[in-house]
mmCIF file of C-alpha atoms and ligand atoms in Angstrom:
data_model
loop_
_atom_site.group_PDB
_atom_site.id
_atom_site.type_symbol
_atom_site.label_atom_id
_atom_site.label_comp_id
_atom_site.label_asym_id
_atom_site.label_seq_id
_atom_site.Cartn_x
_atom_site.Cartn_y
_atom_site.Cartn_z
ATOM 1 C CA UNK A 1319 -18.991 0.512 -0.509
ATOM 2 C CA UNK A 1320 -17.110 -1.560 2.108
ATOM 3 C CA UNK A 1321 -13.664 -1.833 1.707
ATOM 4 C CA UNK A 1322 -11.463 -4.802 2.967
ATOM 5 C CA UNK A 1323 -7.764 -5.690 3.046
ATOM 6 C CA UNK A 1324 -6.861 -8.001 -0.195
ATOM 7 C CA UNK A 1325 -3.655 -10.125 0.241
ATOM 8 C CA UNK A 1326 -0.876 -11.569 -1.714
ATOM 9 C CA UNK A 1327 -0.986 -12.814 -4.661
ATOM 10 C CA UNK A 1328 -4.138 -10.830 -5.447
ATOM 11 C CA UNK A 1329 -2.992 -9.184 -9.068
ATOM 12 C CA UNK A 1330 -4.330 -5.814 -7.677
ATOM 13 C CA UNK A 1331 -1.018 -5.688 -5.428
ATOM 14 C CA UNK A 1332 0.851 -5.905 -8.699
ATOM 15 C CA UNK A 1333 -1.165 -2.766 -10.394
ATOM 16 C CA UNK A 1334 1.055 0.636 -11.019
ATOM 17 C CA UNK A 1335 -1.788 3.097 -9.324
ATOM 18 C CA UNK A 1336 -2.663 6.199 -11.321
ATOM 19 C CA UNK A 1337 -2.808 9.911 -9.682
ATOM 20 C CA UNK A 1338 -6.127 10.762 -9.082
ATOM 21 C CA UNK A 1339 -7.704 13.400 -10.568
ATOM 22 C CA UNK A 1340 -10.496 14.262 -8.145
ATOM 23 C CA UNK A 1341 -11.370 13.980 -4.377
ATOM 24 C CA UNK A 1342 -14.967 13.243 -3.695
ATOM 25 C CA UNK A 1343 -17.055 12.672 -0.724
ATOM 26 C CA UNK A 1344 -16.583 8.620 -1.490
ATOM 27 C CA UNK A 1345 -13.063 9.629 -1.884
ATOM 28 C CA UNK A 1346 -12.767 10.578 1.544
ATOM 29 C CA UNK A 1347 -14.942 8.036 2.833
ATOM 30 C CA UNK A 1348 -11.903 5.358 1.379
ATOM 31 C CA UNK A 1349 -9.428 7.285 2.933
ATOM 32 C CA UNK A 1350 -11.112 6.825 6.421
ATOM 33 C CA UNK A 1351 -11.842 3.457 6.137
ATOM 34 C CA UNK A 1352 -8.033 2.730 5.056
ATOM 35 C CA UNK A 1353 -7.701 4.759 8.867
ATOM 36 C CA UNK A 1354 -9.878 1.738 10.251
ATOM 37 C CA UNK A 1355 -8.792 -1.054 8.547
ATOM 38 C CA UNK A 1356 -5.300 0.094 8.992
ATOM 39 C CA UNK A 1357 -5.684 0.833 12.708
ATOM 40 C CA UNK A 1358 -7.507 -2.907 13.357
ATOM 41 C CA UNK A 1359 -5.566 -4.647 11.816
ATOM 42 C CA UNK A 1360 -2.707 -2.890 14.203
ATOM 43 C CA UNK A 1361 -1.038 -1.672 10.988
ATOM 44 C CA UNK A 1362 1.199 1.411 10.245
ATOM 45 C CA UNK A 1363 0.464 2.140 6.985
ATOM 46 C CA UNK A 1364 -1.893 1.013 4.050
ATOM 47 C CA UNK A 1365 -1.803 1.534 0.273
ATOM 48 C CA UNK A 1366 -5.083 1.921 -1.921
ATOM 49 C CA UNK A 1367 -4.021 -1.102 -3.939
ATOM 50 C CA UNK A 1368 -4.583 -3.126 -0.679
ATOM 51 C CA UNK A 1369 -7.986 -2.521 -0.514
ATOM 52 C CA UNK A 1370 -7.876 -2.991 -4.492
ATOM 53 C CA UNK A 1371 -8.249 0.599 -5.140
ATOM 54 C CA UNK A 1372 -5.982 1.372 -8.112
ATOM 55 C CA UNK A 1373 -4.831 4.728 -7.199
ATOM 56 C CA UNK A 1374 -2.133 6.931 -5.735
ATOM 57 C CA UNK A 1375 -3.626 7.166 -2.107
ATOM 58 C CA UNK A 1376 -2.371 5.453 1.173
ATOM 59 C CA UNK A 1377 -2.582 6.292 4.691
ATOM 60 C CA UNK A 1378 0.339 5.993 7.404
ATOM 61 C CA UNK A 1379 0.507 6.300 10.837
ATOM 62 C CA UNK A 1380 3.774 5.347 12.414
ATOM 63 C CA UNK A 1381 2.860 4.892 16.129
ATOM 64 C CA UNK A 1382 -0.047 3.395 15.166
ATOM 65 C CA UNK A 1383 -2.339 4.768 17.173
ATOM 66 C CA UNK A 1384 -5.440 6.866 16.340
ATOM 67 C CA UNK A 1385 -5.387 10.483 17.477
ATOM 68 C CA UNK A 1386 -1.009 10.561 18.599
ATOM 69 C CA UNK A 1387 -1.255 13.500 15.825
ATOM 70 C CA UNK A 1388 0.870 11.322 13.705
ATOM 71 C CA UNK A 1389 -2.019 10.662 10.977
ATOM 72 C CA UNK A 1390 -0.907 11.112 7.200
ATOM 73 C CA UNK A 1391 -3.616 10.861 4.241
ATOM 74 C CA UNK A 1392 -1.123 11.339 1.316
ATOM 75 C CA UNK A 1393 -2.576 11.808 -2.532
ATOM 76 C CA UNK A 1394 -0.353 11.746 -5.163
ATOM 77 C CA UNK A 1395 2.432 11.180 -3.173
ATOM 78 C CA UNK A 1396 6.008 11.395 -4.425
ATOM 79 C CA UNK A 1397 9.325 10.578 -2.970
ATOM 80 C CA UNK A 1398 12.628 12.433 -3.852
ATOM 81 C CA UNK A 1399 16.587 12.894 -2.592
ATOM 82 C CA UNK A 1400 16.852 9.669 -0.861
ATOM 83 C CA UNK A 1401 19.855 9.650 1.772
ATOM 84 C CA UNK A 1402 21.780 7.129 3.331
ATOM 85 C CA UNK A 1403 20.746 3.192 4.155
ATOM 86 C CA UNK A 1404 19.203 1.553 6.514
ATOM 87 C CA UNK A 1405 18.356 -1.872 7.317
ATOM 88 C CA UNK A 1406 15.055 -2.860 9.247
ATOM 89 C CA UNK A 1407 12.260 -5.562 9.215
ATOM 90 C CA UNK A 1408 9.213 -5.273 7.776
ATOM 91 C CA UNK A 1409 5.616 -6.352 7.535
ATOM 92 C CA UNK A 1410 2.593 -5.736 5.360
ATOM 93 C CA UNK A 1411 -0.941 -6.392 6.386
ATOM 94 C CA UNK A 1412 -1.113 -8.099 2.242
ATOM 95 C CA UNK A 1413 1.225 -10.875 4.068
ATOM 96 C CA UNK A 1414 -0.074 -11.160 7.614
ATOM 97 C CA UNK A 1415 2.882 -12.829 9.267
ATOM 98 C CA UNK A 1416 5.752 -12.713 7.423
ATOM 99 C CA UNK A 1417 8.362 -10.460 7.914
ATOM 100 C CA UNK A 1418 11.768 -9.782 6.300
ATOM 101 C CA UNK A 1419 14.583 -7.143 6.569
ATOM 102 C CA UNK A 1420 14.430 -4.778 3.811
ATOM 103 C CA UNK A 1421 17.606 -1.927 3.035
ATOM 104 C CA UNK A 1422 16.163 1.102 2.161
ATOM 105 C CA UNK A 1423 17.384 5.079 2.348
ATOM 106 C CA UNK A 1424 17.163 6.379 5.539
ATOM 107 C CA UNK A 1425 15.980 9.688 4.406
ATOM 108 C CA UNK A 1426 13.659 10.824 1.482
ATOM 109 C CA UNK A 1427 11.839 14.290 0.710
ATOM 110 C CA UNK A 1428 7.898 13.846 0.549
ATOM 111 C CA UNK A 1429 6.073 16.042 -1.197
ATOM 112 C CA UNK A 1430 2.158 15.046 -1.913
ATOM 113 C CA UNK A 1431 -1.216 16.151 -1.520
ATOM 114 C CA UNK A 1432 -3.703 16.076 1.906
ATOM 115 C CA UNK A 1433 -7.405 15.341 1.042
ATOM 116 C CA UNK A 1434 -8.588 19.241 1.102
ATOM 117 C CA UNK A 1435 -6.148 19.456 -1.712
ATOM 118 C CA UNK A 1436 -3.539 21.342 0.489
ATOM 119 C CA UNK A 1437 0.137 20.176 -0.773
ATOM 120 C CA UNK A 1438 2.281 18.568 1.773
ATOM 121 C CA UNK A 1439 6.183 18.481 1.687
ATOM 122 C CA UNK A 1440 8.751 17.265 4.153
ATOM 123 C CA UNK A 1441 11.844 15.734 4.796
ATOM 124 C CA UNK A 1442 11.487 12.702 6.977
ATOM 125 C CA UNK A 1443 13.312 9.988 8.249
ATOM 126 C CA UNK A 1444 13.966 7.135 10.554
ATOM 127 C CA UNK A 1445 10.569 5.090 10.602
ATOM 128 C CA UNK A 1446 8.388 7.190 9.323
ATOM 129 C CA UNK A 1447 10.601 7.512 6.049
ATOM 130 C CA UNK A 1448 10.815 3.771 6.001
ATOM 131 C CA UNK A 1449 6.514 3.501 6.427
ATOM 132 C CA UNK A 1450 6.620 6.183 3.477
ATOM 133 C CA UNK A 1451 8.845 4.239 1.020
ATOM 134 C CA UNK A 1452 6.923 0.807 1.856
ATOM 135 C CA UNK A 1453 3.776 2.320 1.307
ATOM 136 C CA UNK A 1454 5.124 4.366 -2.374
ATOM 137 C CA UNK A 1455 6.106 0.949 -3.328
ATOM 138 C CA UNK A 1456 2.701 -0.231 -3.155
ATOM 139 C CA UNK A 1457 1.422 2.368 -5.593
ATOM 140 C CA UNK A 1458 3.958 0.988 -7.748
ATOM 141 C CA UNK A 1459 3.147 -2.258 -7.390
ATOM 142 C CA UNK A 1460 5.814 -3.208 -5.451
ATOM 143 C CA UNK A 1461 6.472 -5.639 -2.353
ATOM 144 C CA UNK A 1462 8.326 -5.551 0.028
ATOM 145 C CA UNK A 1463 10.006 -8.709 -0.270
ATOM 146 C CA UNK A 1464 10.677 -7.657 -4.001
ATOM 147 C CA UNK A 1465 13.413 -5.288 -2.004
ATOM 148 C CA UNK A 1466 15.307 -8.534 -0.052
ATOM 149 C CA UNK A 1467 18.129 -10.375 -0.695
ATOM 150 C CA UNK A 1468 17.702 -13.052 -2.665
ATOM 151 C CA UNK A 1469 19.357 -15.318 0.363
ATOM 152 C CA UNK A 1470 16.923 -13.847 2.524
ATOM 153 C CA UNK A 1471 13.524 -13.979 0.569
ATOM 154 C CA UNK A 1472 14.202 -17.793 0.141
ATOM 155 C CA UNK A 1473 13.336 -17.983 3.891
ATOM 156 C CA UNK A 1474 9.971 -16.399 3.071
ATOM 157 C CA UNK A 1475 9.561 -19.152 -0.004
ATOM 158 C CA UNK A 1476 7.144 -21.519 2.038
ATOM 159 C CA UNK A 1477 5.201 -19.086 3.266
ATOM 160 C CA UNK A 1478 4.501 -17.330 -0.298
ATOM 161 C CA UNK A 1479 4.016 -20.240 -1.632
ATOM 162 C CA UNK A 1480 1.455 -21.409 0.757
ATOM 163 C CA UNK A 1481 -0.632 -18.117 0.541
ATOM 164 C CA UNK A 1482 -0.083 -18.349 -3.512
ATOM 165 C CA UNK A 1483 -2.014 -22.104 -3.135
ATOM 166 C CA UNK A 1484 -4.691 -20.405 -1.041
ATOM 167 C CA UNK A 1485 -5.144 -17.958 -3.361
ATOM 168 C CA UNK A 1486 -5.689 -20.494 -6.688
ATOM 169 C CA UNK A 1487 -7.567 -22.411 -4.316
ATOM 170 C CA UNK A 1488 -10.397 -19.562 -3.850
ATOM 171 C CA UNK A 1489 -10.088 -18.778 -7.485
ATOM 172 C CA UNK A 1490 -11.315 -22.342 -8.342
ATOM 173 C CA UNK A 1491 -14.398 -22.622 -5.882
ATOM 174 C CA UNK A 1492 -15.196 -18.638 -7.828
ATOM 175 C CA UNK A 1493 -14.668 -17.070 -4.303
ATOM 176 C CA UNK A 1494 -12.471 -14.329 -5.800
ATOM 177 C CA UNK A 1495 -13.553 -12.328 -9.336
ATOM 178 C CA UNK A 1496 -12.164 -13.503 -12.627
ATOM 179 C CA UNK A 1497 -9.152 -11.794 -13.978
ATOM 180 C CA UNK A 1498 -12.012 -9.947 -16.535
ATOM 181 C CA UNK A 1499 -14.292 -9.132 -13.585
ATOM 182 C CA UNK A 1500 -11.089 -7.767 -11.502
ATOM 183 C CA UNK A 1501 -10.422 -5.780 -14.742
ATOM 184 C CA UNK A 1502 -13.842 -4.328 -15.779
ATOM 185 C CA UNK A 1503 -13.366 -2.947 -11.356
ATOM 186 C CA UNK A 1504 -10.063 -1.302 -11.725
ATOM 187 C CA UNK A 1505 -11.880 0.641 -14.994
ATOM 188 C CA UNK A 1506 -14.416 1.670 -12.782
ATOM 189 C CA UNK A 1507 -12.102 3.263 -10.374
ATOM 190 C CA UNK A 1508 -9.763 4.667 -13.581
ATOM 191 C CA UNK A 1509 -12.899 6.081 -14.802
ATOM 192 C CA UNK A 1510 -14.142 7.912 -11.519
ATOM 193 C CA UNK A 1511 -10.799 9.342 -10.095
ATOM 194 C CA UNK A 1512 -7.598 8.751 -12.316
HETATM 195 NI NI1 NI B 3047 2.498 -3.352 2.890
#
């Protein structure tokens, strides 16, 4: 199956992802073509619920390029002991250009899963702690401009709004799956891994 970036307001973005269970072969095969997706679309990071994959995977790279070494798969991934704040824009390849400065600690303590199953735990910060926290938030079904000011997500209204008309626009000429199809999808993916 060929994955592809979904974007806001697609309800998938909105879905708390549930730990998976069980890493497969097609498993694996998602996680590494999050990699490419991520990487062409000159991304740092990218959540299963982007590609509409309800479940606690997402894949980070913070220099954003293949093979600098600096390639995460994280499973299960959980964030702990935030310290300090920081604030720095973001982006999101669900809302390809817009941008907006988002507060968030500067430190956390990751501890998660690789896909052979080997647990991963470190303290990070600067960046990469910031790519960790956006991309946790999406496995919540969270956004980053959920985080912003209220003074300063009113600058990102339009822009929202115009991808939120695009959106009920596809829905009417049935270019995107009903709200029942979407459903009946996520089950699939509950049944298989979570
Ligand atoms: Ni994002």
């Amino acid at each position: 199956m060929q994955l592809s970036i979904i974007q806001h307001p697609h309800p998938t973005l909105r879905v708390c992802s549930k730990p998976i269970r069980r890493v497969d072969k097609q498993l694996r095969d998602f996680a590494s073509q999050m990699l490419d997706l991520m990487y062409e679309a000159e991304g740092v990071g990218l959540a299963a619920n982007q590609v509409n994959l309800p479940l606690r995977i997402f894949v980070a790279n913070p220099s954003g390029e293949r093979g600098s070494g600096e390639e995460l798969v994280l499973i299960n991934p959980e964030l702990q002991r935030p310290k300090g704040n920081e604030t720095a824009q973001e982006g999101c390849l669900s809302l390809p250009g817009i941008y907006g400065n988002v507060k968030r600690p500067k430190q956390v303590r990751l501890t998660g899963f690789d896909l052979k199953g080997n647990p991963i735990e470190r303290t990070v910060d600067g960046f990469l702690a910031r790519v960790l926290q956006h991309e946790n938030d999406h496995l919540n079904g969270v956004m980053f401009f959920d985080r912003m000011t209220e003074e300063a997500k009113r600058e990102l209204d339009d822009q929202l709004l115009e991808m939120e008309t695009v959106y009920e626009s596809k829905q009417k000429s049935g270019g995107i799956p009903t709200p029942a199809e979407l459903e009946q999808q996520l089950q699939t993916w509950y049944d298989q891994y979570a």
